[in-house]
XYZ file of C-alpha atoms in Angstrom:
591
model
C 51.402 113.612 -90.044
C 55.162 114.656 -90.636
C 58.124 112.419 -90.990
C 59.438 113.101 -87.485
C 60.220 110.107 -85.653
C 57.441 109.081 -83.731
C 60.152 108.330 -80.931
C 60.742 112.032 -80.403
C 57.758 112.471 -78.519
C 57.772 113.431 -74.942
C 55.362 110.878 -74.196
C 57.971 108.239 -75.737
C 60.097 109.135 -72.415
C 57.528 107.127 -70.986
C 55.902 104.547 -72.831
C 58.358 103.833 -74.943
C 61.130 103.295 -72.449
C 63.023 99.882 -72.233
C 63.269 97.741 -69.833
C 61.885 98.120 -66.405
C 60.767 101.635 -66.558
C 58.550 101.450 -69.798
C 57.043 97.892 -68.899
C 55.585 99.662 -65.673
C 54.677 102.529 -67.672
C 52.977 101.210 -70.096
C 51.037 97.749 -68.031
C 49.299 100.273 -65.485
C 47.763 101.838 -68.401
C 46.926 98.629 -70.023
C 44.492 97.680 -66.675
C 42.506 100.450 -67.884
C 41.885 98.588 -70.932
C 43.882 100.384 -73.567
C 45.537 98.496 -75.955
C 49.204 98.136 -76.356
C 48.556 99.991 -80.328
C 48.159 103.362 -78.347
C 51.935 102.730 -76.835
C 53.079 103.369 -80.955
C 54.333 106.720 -80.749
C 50.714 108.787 -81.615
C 50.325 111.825 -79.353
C 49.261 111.119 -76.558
C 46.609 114.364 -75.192
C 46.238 115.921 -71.758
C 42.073 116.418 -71.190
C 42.618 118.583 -68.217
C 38.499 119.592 -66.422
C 37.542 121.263 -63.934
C 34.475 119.961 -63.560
C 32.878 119.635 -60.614
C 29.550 119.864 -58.428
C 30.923 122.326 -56.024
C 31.669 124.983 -59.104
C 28.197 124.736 -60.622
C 29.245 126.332 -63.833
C 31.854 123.429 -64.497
C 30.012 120.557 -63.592
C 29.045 119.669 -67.211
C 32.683 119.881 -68.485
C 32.404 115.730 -67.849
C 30.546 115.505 -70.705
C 32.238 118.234 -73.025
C 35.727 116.349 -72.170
C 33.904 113.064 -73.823
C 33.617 115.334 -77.277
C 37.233 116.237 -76.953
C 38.434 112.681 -76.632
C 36.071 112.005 -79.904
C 38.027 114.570 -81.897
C 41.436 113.350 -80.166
C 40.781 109.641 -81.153
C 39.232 110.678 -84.329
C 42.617 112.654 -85.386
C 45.230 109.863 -84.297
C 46.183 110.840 -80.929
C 45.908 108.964 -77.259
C 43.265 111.284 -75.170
C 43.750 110.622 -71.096
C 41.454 112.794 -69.233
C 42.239 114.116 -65.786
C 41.051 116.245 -62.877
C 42.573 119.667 -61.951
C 40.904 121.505 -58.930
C 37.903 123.747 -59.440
C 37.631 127.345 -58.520
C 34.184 128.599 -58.360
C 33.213 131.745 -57.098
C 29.621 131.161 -56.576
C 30.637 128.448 -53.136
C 33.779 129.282 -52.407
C 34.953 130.763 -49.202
C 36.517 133.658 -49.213
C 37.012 133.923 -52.597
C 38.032 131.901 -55.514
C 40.369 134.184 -56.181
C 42.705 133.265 -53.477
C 42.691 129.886 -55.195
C 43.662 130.910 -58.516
C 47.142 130.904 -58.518
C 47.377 127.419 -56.718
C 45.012 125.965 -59.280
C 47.771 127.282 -62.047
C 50.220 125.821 -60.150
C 48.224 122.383 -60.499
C 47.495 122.335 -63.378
C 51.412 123.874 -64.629
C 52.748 121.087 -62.377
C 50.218 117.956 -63.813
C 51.262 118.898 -67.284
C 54.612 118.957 -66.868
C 54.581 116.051 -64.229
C 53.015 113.402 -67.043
C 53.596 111.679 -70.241
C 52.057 114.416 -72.790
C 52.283 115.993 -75.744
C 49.507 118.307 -75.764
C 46.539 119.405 -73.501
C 43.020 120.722 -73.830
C 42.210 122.808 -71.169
C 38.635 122.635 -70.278
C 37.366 125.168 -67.777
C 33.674 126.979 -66.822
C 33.795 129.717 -64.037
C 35.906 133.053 -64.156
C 39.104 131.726 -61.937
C 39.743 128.530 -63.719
C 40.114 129.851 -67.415
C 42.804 132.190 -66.610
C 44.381 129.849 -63.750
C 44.989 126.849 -66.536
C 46.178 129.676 -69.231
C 48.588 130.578 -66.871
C 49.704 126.983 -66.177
C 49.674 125.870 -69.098
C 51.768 129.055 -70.528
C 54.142 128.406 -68.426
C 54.740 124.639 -69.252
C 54.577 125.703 -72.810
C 53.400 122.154 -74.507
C 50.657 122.771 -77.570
C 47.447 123.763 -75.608
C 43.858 124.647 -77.069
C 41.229 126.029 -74.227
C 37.660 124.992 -73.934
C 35.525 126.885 -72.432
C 31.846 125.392 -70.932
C 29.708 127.899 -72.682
C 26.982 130.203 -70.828
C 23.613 129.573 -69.730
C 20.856 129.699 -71.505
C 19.060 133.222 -70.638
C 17.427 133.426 -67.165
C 13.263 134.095 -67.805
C 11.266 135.621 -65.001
C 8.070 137.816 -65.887
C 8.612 137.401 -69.379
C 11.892 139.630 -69.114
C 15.163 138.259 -69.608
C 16.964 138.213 -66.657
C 21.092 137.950 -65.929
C 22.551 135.855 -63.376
C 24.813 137.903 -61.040
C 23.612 141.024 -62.596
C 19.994 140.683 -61.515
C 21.091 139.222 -57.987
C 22.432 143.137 -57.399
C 18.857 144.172 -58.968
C 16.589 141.552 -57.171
C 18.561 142.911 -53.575
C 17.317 146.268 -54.354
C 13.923 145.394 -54.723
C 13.868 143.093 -52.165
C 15.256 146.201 -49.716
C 13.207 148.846 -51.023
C 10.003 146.566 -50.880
C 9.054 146.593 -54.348
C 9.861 142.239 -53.960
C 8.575 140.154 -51.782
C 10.838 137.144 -49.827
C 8.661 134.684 -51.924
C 9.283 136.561 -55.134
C 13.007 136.370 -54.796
C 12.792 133.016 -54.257
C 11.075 131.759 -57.124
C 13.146 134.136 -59.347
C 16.336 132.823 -58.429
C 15.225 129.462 -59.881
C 14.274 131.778 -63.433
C 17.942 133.045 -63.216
C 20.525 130.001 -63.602
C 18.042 127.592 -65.796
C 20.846 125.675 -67.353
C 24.460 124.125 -67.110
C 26.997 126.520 -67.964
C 28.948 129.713 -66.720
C 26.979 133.166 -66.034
C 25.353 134.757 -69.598
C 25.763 138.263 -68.487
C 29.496 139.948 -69.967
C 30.566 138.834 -66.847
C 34.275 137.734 -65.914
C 33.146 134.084 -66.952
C 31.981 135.482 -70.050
C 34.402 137.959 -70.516
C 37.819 135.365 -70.216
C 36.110 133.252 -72.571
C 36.017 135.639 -75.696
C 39.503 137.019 -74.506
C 40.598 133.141 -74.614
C 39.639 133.339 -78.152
C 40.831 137.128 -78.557
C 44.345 135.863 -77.484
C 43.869 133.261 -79.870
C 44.285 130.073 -77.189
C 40.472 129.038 -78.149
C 38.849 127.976 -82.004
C 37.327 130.874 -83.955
C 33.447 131.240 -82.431
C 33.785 128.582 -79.703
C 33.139 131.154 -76.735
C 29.703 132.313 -76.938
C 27.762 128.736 -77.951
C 25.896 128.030 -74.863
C 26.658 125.134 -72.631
C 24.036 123.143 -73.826
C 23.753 123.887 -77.772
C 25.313 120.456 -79.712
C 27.750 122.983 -81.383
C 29.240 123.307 -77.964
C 29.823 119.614 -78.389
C 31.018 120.089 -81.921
C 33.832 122.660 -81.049
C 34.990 120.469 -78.078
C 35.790 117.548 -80.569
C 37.208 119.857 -82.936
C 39.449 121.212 -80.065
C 40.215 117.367 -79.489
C 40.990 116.967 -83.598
C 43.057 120.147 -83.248
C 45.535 119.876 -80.752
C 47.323 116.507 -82.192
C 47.879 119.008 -85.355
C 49.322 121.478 -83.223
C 51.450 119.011 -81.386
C 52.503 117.755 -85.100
C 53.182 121.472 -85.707
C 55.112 122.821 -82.167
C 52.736 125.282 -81.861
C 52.901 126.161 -78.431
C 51.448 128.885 -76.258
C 54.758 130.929 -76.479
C 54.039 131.183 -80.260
C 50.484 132.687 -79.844
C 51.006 134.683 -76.064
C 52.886 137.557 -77.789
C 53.154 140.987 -76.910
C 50.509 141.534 -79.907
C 47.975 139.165 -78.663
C 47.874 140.773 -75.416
C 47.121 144.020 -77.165
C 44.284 142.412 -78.865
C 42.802 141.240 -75.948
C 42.807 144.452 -74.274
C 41.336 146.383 -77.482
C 38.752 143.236 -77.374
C 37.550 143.520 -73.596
C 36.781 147.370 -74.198
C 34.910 146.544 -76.757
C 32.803 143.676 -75.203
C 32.288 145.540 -72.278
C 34.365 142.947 -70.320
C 34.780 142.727 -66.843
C 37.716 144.738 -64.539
C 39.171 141.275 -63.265
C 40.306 140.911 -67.299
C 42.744 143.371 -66.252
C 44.145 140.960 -63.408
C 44.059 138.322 -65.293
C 45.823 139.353 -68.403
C 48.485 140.907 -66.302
C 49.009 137.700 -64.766
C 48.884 135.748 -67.711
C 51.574 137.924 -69.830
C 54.017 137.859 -66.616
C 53.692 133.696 -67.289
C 55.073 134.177 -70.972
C 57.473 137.062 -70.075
C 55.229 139.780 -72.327
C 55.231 143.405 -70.926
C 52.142 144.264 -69.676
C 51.264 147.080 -67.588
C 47.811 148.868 -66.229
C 48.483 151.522 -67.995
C 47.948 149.513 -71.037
C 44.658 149.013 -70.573
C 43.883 152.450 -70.473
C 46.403 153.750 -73.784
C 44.966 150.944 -75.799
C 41.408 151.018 -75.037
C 40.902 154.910 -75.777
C 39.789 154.282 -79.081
C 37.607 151.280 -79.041
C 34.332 151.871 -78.648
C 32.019 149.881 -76.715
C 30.143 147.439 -79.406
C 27.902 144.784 -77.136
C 24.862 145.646 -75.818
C 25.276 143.172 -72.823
C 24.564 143.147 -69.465
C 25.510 144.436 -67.020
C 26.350 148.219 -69.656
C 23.511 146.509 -71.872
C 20.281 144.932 -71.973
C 20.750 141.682 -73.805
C 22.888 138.223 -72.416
C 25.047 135.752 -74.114
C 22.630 133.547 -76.175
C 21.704 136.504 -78.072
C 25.439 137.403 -78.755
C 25.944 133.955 -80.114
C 23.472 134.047 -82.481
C 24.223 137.705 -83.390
C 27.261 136.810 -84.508
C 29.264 135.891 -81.274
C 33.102 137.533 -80.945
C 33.869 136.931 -84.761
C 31.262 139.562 -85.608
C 33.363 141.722 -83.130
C 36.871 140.972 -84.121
C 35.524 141.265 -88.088
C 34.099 144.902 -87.404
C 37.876 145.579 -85.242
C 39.799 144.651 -87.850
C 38.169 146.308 -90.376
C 38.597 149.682 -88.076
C 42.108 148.633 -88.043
C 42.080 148.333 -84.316
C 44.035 144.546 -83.805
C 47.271 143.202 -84.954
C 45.775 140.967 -87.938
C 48.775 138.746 -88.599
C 49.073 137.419 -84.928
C 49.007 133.948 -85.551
C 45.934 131.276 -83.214
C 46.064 127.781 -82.514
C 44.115 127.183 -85.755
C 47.969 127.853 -87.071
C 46.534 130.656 -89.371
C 45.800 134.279 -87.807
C 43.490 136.017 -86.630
C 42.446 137.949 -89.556
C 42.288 134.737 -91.727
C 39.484 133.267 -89.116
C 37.670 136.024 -88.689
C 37.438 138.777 -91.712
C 34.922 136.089 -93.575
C 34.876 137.749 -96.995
C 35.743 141.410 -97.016
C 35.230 143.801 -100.053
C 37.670 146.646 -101.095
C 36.165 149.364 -98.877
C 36.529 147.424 -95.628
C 32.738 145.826 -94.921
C 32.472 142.418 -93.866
C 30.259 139.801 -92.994
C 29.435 138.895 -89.911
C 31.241 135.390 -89.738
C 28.856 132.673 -88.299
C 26.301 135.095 -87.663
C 22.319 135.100 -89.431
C 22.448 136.687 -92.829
C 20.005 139.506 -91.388
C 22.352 140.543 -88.543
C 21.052 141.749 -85.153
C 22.825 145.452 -85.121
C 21.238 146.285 -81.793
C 23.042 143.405 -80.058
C 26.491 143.861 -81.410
C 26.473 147.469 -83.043
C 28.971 148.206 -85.674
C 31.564 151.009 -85.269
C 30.283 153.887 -86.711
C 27.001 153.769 -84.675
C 28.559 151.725 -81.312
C 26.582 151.561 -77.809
C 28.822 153.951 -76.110
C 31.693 156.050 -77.787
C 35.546 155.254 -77.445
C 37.157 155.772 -74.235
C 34.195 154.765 -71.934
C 36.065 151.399 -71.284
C 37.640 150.465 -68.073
C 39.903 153.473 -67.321
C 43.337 153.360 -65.115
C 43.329 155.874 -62.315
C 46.144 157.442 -60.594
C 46.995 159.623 -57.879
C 47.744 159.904 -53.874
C 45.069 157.409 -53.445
C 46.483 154.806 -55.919
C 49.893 156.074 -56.684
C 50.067 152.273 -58.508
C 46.637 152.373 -59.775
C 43.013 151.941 -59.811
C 40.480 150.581 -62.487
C 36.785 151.791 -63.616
C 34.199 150.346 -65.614
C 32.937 153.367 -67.217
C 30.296 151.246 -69.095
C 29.101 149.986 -65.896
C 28.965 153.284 -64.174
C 26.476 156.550 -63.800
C 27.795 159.812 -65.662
C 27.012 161.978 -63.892
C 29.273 160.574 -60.772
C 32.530 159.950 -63.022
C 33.539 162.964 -61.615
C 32.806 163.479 -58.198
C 33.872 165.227 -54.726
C 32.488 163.992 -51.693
C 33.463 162.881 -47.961
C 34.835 160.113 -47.128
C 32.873 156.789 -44.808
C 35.643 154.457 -44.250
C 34.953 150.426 -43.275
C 38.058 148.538 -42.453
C 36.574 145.776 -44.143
C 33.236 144.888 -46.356
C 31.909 143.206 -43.234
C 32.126 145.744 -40.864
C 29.977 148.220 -43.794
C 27.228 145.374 -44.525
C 26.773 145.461 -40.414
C 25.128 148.587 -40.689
C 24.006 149.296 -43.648
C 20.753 148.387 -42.900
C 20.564 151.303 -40.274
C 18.134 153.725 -40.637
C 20.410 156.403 -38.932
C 23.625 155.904 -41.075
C 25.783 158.746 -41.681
C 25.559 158.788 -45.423
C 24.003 160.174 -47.872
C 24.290 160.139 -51.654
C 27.519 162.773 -51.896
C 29.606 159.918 -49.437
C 31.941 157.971 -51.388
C 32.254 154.702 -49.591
C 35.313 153.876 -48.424
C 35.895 149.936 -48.265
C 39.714 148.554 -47.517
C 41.611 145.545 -46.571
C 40.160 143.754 -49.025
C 43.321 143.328 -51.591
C 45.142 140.196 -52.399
C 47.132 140.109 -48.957
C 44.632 141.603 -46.503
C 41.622 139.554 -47.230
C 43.306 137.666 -48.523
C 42.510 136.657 -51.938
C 40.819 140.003 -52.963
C 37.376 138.921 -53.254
C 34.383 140.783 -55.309
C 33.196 142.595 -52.328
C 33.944 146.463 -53.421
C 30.787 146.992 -55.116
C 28.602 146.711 -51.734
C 24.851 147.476 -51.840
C 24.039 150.995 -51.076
C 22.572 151.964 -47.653
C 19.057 150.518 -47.466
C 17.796 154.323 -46.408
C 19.114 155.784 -49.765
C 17.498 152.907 -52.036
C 14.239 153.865 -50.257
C 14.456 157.383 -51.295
C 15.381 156.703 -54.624
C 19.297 156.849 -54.886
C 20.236 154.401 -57.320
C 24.416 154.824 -57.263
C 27.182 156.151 -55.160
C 30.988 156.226 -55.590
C 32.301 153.493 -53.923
C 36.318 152.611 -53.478
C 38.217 149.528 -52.620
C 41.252 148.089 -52.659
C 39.220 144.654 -53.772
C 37.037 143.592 -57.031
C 34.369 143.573 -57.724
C 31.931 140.844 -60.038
C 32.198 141.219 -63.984
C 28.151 141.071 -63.354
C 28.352 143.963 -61.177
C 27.319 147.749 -61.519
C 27.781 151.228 -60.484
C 30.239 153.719 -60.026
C 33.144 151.839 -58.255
C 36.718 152.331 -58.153
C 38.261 148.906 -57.795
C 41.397 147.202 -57.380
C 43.158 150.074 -55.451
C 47.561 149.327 -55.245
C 48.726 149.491 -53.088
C 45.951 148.084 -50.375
C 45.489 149.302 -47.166
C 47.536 145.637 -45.159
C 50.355 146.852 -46.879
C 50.550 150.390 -46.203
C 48.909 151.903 -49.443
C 47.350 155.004 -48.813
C 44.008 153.878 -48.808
C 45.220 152.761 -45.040
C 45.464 156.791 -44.059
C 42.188 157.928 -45.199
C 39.727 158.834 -42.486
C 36.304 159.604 -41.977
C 35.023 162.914 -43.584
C 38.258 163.637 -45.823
C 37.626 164.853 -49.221
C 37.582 162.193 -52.270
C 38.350 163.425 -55.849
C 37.275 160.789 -58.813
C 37.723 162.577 -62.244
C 37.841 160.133 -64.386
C 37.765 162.022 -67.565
C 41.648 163.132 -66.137
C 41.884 159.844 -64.751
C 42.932 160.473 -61.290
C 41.968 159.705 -57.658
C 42.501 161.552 -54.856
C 42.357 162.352 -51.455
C 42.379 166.315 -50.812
C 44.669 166.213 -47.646
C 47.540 168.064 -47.495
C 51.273 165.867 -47.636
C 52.453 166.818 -44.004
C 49.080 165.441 -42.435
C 49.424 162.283 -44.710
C 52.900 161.882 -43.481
C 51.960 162.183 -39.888
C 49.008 158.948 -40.553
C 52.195 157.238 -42.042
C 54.244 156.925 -39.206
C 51.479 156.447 -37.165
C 50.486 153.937 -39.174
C 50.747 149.560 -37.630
C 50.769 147.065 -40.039
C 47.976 144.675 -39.700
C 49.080 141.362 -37.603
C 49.238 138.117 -39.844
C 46.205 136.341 -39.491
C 48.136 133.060 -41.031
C 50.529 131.002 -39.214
C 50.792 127.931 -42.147
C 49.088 126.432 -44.817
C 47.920 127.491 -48.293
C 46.863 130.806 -46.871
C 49.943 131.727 -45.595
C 51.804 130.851 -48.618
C 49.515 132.826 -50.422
C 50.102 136.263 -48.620
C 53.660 136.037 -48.410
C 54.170 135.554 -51.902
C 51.317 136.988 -53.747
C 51.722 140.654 -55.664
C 49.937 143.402 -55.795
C 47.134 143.753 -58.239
C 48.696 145.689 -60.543
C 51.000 143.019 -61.646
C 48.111 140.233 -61.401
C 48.013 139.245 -58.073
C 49.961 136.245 -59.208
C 52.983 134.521 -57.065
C 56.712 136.196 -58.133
C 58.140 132.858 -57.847
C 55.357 131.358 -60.773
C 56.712 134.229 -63.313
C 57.898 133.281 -66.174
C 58.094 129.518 -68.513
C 59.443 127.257 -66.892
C 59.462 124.899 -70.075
C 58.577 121.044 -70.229
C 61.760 119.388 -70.078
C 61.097 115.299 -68.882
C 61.327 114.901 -65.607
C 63.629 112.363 -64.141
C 62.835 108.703 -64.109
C 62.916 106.867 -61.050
C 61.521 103.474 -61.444
C-alpha cells in the first residue's frame, strides 16, 4: 500500500460521501451483507463476466469470477461482480459481430457509470474479449483481462479433432459421402467435450494470446484450459493483481501503446492467428488513439515466421500449446530474434521481456518459460527451423477490387491458388450461393473464384463469418479440395482455404466489389499483394453510375444504429462516435 489518502479513491465519491448521498450508497450495499469495514477506503474491484448459457464458451466464467474475488479479497480490495452482455458466435443471429461494439459500449458505460477503482474483465468467445478491451480502454481505470481458457481437445476415432475447424471437415465428408448422418452426429459430441472457448488458433484463441501479447493479461494465463486448476490460479492472481495496479495508476493507456500494438501484430503472424485479429486490433488502437492501419499488418508481419503448429495451418490444438510452453515459449523465441519491443511495459508493472525471456545466456537461447524441461519443438518450432517461413502470415491486398483493402491467411490457404486468374460467379449474398450449391448442374468449376458480397459491416449487417462458404458439392465429389473465394465479410479464425476476406469498401456502400459481374476476370497475386478485377476503367465507370444503393433494411433499433454509424473494416468496424478515451471522471450525484 502507498501513503495516498485512502479518500482519493474514486470509489470514495460514493461510499464515502456525507450525508444523504453516502448513507444511501453505502446501506443498499450493506443488505447484501457486506460489512460497513469494506466502506474504509480499500479498492473497491469491478468483476465484469460474460458468462452465460446462451454463449457456451462463457458459461463457466461464474465460477472463474469466484477465483478473482479470492485474489481481490486476499490482496485488500472490495470485489463486486457484475454482468455485461454476452456475444457468442456459436447462437447468435446474424452474427455476434454486429453486437460487438454495443457490448463495448456496456461494458465502457458500467465502468464508468459505478463506484470503481479497477476491473477484471472476464470474457470466453471471440467478440467479448476485444468488445471489453475496447470498453475498458476507453474508460481508462486499471484493468487486467481474463480469459476462460480453451477446451480440452475434441477425441473422435482416436484422432484429435478441432472444434470449428473439423465442422468445415466433417461437412465435406458428410457431402462427399465418406460420413454418414449418424457419424456426424456422434462426432459433434467428441468435438466440444469441455467448458471453455474453441482449442483450434481460432479468433477465441487467437484474442486471448494477443490479450497477453498486448500485455492486458498475466504472463501464461491464455493457453491453460478452462478446466485445469491453474486456470483458477491465474484468475485469483488477476484478482490479487489489479488492487496493485490500482495502488500503482497503471491504466490501459500506459500499456495500449503504439509498441504494444506492434507486438501483437508480430505475435498473431506468428501464432497463426485468425484474420478478425486484424479487426479487432484496429478497433482497439482507435479506442486509445494509437495509429494503426492494415497496412501494418502486412509491413510488420513480413518477417515473422509462422511458429505454431495449430489448427486450422497445423495439426495440433490448444492443450498441447499449453503444455508446450504456451505464448511465453513464443514471445521468449521473438524476443530473442529481436522481433518485439522488449521494454513495453504489462499489467504485471514490469515488461514484457522481464516476464517472458526466463533466463537467457549471452548468445540469445532461452528457456522455454513454464514449459516441460524436454520441450515439444514440433508444437511450437523455434525460429530457425519454423512451420512455414516469414511472410506467409495474413497478407493486406490492394487494388481495383479493394482500393482500401483485403486480408489473407496465407497459413490457412493452398499454394498453389495464392496466385490465381479465373472468372468470376457472383452471389449477392452467402444465402443466395448456399441455395444452390448443392446443384449438380452449377456453373463452376475449380478455376471460378467465388464471388460472395453484401456481407460487410453495413450490408449484412454485422459482417458475419460467412465468406469462407463450402465449395460446390459436385467439385468435393470429384476431388477439389479449395477454390478462391472473395467477400466483403469474415470469415471463422477456425476456418480454411484460399479466401480473400474483409473486402473495403463492401458492395452496400458502393465498393467495387458491387460492379463485378458474372464471368469477369479475377486476379489474386498475393506474392505482389494485389486484387483485381481485369475490366477496363470506362466499363467500370459505366456499372458506377448505373449503380442503386441498396434500400435500408432498418427503420429503428440497435440495428439501425449500428449501420449508420459503424465503419468500414479497415478501421475496425467500430462506431466513429466510440473513438477515442473518454476518461473516468465521477459522474454527477443526484441523490
Amino acid at each position: 500500500m502507498t501513503d495516498e489518502p485512502r479518500t482519493s479513491r474514486r470509489s470514495q465519491a460514493w461510499f464515502g460521501a456525507q450525508g444523504r448521498s453516502g448513507m444511501v450508497y453505502r446501506s443498499w450495499m450493506r443488505s447484501q451483507g457486506f460489512g460497513h469495514e469494506v466502506f474504509d477506503g480499500r479498492p473497491v474491484i469491478g468483476i465484469a463476466t460474460s458468462a452465460s448459457e446462451l454463449a457456451p464458451c462463457n458459461a463457466h466464467l461464474t465460477r472463474v469470477a469466484e477465483a478473482v474475488k479470492r485474489g481481490v479479497w486476499q490482496a485488500g480490495g472490495f470485489p463486486l461482480q457484475f454482468p455485461t452482455m454476452a456475444t457468442g458466435e456459436t447462437l447468435m443471429r446474424p452474427t455476434a459481430m454486429l453486437y460487438r461494439n454495443l457490448m463495448a459500449m456496456e461494458v465502457e458505460e458500467l465502468i464508468r457509470a459505478n463506484p470503481l477503482d479497477g476491473v477484471v474483465l472476464l470474457s470466453g468467445c471471440d467478440k467479448t474479449t476485444p468488445a471489453m478491451l475496447m470498453g475498458a480502454a476507453s474508460v481508462d481505470l486499471p484493468a487486467v483481462m481474463v480469459t476462460g481458457g480453451p477446451m480440452l481437445n475434441g477425441k473422435y476415432r482416436g484422432q484429435d479433432v478441432g472444434s470449428g475447424t473439423h465442422v468445415w471437415k466433417f461437412e465435406e465428408d458428410l457431402k462427399t459421402g465418406r460420413m454418414t448422418e449418424e457419424e456426424c452426429f456422434f462426432a459433434e459430441g467428441c468435438m466440444a467435450r469441455s467448458n471453455g472457448h474453441c482449442m483450434t488458433m481460432g479468433t477465441a484463441s487467437t484474442m486471448a494470446c494477443l490479450a497477453e501479447a498486448l500485455g492486458m493479461q498475466l504472463p501464461g494465463s491464455a493457453a491453460w484450459p478452462a478446466v485445469d486448476s491453474r486456470r483458477m490460479e491465474t484468475a485469483q492472481a488477476a484478482g490479487q493483481r489489479i488492487v496493485g495496479m490500482v495502488e500503482e495508476e497503471l491504466r490501459p493507456s500506459r500499456i495500449l501503446t503504439r509498441e504494444a500494438f506492434e507486438n501483437a501484430v508480430r505475435v498473431n503472424a506468428a501464432i497463426g492467428g485468425s484474420t478478425n485479429a486484424v479487426i479487432h486490433l484496429l478497433a482497439i488502437a482507435g479506442r486509445v488513439g494509437v495509429d494503426l492501419s492494415l497496412r501494418d499488418f502486412d509491413e510488420l508481419a513480413r518477417a515473422v515466421p509462422t511458429l505454431v503448429n495449430l489448427m486450422p495451418s497445423g495439426k495440433y490444438l490448444m492443450e498441447d500449446f499449453c503444455y508446450a510452453g504456451g505464448l511465453p515459449a513464443v514471445l521468449a523465441e521473438l524476443l530473442g530474434g529481436g522481433l518485439l519491443h522488449g521494454s513495453q511495459i504489462t499489467v504485471t508493472g514490469r515488461t514484457i521481456a522481464e516476464n517472458n525471456t526466463g533466463s537467457t545466456d549471452n548468445t540469445g537461447n532461452t528457456e522455454r518459460v513454464g514449459s516441460d524441461p524436454d520441450p515439444d519443438f514440433d508444437v511450437i518450432t523455434r525460429l530457425d527451423a519454423p512451420l512455414q517461413p516469414a511472410g506467409t502470415g495474413i497478407a493486406v491486398l490492394r487494388g481495383n477490387l479493394c482500393p482500401d483493402g483485403a486480408v489473407i491467411k496465407q497459413s490457412a490457404a493452398s499454394p498453389h491458388l495464392l496466385t490465381h486468374r479465373g472468372p468470376a460467379r457472383v452471389f449477392d449474398s452467402p444465402e443466395a450461393y448456399h441455395e444452390v450449391a448443392d446443384d449438380p448442374d452449377l456453373d463452376i468449376d475449380e478455376n471460378t473464384v467465388i464471388v460472395i458480397r453484401n456481407a460487410g459491416p453495413k450490408g449484412y449487417p454485422g459482417m458475419p463469418e460467412v465468406a469462407n462458404v463450402p465449395l460446390p458439392a459436385k467439385l468435393l465429389k470429384a476431388g477439389v479440395k479449395d477454390m478462391v473465394r472473395v467477400c466483403d465479410g469474415r470469415m471463422s479464425g477456425t476456418g480454411y482455404g484460399t479466401v480473400v476476406l474483409h473486402v473495403a469498401p463492401e458492395a452496400a456502400v458502393g465498393g467495387p466489389l458491387a460492379l463485378v459481374h458474372d464471368g469477369d476476370p479475377v486476379v489474386l497475386d498475393v506474392p505482389h499483394r494485389t486484387l483485381r478485377l481485369d475490366v477496363d476503367d470506362a466499363e467500370l465507370t459505366r456499372r458506377r453510375r448505373a449503380w442503386r444503393a441498396p434500400a435500408e433494411r432498418h427503420a429503428g433499433g440497435y440495428a439501425w444504429l449500428y449501420t449508420q454509424n459503424v465503419e468500414q473494416a479497415d478501421r475496425g468496424a467500430d462506431f466513429g462516435f466510440l473513438r477515442g478515451n473518454r476518461g473516468h471522471e465521477v459522474p454527477r450525484d443526484s441523490h
